[in-house]
Short mmCIF file of C-alpha atoms in Angstrom, two decimals:
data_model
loop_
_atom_site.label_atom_id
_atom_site.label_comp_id
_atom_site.label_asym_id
_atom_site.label_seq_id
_atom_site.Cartn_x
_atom_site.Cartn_y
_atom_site.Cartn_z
CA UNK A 1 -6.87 -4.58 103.48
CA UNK A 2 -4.81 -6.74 105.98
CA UNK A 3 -1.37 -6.18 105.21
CA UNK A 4 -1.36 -8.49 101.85
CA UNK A 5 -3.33 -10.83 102.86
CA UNK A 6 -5.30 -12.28 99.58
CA UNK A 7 -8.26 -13.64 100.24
CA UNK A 8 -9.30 -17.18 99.78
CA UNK A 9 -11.81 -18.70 97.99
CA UNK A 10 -13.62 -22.39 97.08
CA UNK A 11 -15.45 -22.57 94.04
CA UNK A 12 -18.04 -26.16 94.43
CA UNK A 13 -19.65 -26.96 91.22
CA UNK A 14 -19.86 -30.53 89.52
CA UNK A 15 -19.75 -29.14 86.14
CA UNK A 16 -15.90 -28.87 85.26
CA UNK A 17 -16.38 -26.32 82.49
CA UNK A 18 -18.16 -23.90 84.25
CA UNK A 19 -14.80 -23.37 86.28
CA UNK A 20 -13.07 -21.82 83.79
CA UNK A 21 -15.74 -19.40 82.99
CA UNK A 22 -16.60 -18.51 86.62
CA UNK A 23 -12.91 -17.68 87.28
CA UNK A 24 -11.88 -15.63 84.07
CA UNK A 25 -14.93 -13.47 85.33
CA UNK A 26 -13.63 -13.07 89.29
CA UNK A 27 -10.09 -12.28 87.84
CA UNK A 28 -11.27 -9.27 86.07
CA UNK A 29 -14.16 -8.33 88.87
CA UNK A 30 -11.71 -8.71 91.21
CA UNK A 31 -9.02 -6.48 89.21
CA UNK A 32 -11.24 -3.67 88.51
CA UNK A 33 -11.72 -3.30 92.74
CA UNK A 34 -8.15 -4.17 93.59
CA UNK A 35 -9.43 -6.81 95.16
CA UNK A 36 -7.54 -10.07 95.23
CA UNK A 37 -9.12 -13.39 95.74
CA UNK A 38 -7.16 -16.67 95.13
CA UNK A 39 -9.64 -19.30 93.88
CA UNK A 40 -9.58 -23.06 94.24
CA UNK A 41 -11.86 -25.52 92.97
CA UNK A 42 -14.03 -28.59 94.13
CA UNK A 43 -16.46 -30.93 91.96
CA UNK A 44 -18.07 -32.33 94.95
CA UNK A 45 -19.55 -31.79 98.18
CA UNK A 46 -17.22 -33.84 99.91
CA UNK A 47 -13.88 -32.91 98.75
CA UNK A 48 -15.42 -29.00 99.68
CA UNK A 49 -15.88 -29.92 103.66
CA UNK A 50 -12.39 -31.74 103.54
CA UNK A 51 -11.41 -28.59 102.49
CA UNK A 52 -13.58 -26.38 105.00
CA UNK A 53 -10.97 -24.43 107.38
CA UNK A 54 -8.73 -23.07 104.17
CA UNK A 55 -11.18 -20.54 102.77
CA UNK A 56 -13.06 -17.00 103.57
CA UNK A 57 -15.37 -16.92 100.66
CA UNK A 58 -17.37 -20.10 99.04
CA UNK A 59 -19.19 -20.11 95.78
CA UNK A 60 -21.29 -22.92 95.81
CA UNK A 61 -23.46 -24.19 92.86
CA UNK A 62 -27.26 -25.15 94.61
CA UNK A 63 -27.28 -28.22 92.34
CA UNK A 64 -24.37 -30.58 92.84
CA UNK A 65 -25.33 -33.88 91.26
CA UNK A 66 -27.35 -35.95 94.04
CA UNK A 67 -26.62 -33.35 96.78
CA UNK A 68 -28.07 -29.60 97.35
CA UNK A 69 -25.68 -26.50 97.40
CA UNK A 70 -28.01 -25.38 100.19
CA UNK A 71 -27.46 -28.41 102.33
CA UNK A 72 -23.44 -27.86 101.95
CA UNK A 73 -23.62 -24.37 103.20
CA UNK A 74 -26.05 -25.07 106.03
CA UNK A 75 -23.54 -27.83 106.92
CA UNK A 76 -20.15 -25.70 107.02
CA UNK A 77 -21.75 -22.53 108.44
CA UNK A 78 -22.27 -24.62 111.18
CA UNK A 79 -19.02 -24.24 111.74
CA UNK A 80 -17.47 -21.97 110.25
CA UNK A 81 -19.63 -18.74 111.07
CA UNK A 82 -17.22 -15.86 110.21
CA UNK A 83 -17.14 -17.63 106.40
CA UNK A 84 -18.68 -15.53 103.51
CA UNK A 85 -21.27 -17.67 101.51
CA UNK A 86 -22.72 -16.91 97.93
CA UNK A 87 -24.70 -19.26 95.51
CA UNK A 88 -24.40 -19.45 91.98
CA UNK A 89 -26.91 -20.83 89.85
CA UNK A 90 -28.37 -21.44 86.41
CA UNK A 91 -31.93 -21.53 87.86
CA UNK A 92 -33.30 -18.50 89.68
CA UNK A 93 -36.41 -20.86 90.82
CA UNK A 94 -33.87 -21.20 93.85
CA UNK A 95 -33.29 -17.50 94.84
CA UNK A 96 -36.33 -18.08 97.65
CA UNK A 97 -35.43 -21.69 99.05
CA UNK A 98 -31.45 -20.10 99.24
CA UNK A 99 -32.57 -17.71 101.82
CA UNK A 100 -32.73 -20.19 104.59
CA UNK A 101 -28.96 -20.36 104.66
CA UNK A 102 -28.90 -16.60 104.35
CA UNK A 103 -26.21 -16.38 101.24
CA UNK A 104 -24.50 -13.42 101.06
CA UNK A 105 -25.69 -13.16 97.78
CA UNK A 106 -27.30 -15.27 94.82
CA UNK A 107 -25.33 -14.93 91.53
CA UNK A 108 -27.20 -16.20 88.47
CA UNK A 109 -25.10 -17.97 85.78
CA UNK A 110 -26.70 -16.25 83.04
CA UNK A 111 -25.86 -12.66 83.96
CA UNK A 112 -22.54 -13.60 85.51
CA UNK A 113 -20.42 -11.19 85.27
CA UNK A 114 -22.50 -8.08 86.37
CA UNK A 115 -23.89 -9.75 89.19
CA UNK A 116 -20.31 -10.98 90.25
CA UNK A 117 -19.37 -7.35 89.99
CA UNK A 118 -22.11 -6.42 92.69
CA UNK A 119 -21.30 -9.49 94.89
CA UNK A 120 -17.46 -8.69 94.93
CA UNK A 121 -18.37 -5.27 96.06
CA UNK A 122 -20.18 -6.45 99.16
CA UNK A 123 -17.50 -8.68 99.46
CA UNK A 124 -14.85 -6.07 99.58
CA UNK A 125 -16.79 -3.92 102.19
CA UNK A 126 -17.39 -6.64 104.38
CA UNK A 127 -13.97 -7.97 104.10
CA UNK A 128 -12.21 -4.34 105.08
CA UNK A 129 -14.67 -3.70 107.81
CA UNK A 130 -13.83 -6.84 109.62
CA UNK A 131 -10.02 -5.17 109.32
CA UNK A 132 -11.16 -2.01 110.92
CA UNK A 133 -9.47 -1.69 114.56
CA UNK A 134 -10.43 0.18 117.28
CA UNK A 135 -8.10 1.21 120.46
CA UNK A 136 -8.84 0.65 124.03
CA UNK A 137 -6.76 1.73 127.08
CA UNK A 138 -7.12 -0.63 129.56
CA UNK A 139 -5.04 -0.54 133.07
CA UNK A 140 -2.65 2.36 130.94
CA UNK A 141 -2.20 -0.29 128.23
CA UNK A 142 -3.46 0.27 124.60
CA UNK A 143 -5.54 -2.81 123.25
CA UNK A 144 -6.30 -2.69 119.15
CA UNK A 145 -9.48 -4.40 118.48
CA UNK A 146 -11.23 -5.64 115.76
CA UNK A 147 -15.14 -4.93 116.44
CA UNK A 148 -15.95 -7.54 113.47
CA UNK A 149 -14.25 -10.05 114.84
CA UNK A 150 -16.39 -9.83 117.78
CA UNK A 151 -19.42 -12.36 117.79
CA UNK A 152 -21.23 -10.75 121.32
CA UNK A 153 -19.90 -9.70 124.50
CA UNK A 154 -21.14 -10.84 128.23
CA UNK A 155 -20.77 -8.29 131.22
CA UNK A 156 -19.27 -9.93 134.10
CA UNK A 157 -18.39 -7.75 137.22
CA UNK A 158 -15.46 -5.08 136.19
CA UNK A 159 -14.63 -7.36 133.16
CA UNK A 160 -16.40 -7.78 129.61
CA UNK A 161 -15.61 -11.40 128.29
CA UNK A 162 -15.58 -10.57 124.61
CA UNK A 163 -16.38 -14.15 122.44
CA UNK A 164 -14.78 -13.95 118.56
CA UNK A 165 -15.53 -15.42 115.43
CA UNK A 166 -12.31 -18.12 115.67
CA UNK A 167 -13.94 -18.81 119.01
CA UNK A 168 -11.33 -17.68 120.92
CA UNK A 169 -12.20 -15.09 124.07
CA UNK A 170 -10.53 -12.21 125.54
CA UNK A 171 -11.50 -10.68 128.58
CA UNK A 172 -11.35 -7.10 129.49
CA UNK A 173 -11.39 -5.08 132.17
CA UNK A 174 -14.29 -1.79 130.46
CA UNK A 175 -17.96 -1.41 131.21
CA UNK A 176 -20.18 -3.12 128.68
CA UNK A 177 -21.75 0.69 128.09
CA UNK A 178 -18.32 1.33 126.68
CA UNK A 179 -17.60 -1.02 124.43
CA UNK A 180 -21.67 -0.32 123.05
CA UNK A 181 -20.11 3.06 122.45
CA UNK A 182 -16.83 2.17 120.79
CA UNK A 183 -18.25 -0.37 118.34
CA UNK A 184 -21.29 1.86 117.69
CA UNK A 185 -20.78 2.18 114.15
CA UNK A 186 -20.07 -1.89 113.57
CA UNK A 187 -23.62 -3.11 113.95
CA UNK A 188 -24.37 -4.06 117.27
CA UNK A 189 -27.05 -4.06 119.41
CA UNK A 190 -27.36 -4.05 122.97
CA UNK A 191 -30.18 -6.86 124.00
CA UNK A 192 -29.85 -7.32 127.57
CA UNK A 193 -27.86 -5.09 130.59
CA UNK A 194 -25.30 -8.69 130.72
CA UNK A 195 -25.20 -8.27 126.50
CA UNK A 196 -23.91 -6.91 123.53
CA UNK A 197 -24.26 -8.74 120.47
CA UNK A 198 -22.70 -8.20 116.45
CA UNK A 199 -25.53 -8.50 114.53
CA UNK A 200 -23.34 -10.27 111.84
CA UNK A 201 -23.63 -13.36 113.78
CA UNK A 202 -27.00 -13.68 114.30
CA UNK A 203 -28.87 -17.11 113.21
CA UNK A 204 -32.02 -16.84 114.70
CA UNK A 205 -34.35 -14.40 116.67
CA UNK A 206 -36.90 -14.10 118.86
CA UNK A 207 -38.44 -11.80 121.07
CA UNK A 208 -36.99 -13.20 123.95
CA UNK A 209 -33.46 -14.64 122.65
CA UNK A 210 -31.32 -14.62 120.26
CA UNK A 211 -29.14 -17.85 118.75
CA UNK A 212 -25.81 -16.98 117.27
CA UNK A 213 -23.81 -18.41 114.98
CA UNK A 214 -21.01 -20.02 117.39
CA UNK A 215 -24.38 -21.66 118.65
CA UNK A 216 -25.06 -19.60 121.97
CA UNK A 217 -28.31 -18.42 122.98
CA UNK A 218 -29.06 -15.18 124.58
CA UNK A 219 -31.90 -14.05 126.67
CA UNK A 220 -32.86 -10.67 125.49
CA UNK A 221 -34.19 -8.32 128.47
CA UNK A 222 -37.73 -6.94 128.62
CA UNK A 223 -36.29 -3.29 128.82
CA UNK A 224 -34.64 -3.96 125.61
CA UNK A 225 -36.90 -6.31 123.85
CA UNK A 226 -38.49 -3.10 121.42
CA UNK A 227 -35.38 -1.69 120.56
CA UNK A 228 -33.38 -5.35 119.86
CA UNK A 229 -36.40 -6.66 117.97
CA UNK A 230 -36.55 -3.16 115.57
CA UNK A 231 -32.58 -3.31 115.26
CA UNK A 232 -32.49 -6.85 114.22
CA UNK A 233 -35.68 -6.73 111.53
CA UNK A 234 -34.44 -4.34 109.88
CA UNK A 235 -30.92 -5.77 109.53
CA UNK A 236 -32.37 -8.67 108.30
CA UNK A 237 -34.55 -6.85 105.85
CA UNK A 238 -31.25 -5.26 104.78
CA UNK A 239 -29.45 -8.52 103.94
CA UNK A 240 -32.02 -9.78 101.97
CA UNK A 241 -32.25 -6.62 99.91
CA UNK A 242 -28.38 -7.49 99.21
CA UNK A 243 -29.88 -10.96 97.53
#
């Protein structure tokens, strides 16, 4: 983990009491994995998108009074697309309709504990992969890298312009080909001769484009339409076997 750094995380459910028991079970998840996560709280949808650039991780009940847990998460993936999101629930009824704003994973209130265990293990991996660096020599200077923080990268010329999750950019003077190779084991997937995209940040997917999460859409070549629309149905299939 990132030199310290403690991870952040929002908690959004109206019902008060249910605080207490969701964090006395994330403090001892999150002690057996050496795992730290500060938790805050929030009662209402409102107060949580005040809130919206503090955390990494939100736990966010799908009913919230008059609003919809699913709505809020739609809303602040939007933007916020390198956030973690996970629903917790009472009512498994909502596992299906949660998948449109492809949770990280569904925890259900009655089997807490075990299935905050299994979350918080995802979490973890996820969380020290996006910390995993790669170096680059560029013009006989080293560059460290973080391929997770990477949303897709566009060819231009002798450069790659490389577009990251705070939506930042960085440009670098490589062949796409070897940046394909140095992030090969980081999930990404080459959909076009101009593009290389982290399949992390994938919204939506066609045959012919992709839309990511920052919003851009990509045109994905003929020559690489088979192998882009393989790679990306079975990474979705693999997310929702996380659910």
């Amino acid at each position: 983990m990132c030199s310290g750094y403690r991870v952040r995380a929002l908690l959004v459910d109206d019902e008060q009491e249910f605080e207490e028991i969701f964090r006395e079970a994330l403090e001892k998840v999150t002690g057996q994995l050496s795992f730290p996560i500060r938790l805050s709280y929030s009662k209402d949808m409102a107060e949580a998108v005040e809130k919206e650039e503090a955390f990494d991780i939100y736990f966010i009940d799908i009913e919230l009074g008059e609003g919809s847990g699913i709505e809020l998460a739609s809303r602040l993936q939007m933007q916020n697309f390198d956030k973690e999101f996970v629903f917790v629930s009472a009512h498994e009824k909502y596992i299906k309709p949660s998948m449109l704003a492809k949770p990280r994973a569904f925890l259900c209130k009655t089997s807490l504990e075990k299935e905050l265990y299994e979350a918080v293990v995802s979490l973890k991996q996820i969380w020290e992969r996006k910390h995993v660096s790669v170096k680059i020599m560029e013009n006989r200077k080293e560059t460290e890298l973080f391929p997770q923080r990477v949303c897709w990268c566009e060819s231009t010329g002798h450069y790659v312009d490389l577009h990251m999750d705070d939506k930042s950019r960085m440009l670098l003077r490589i062949r796409l080909g070897q940046l394909e190779e140095l992030f090969a084991d980081f999930h990404f997937i080459r959909i076009h001769s101009r593009y290389l995209v982290n399949l992390e940040y994938i919204r939506k997917a066609r045959s012919d484009i992709v839309i990511l999460k920052d919003g851009s859409s990509l045109s994905v070549s003929r020559a690489c339409r088979k192998k882009a629309e393989q790679g990306i149905r079975e990474w979705f299939e693999y997310l929702y076997s996380l659910s």
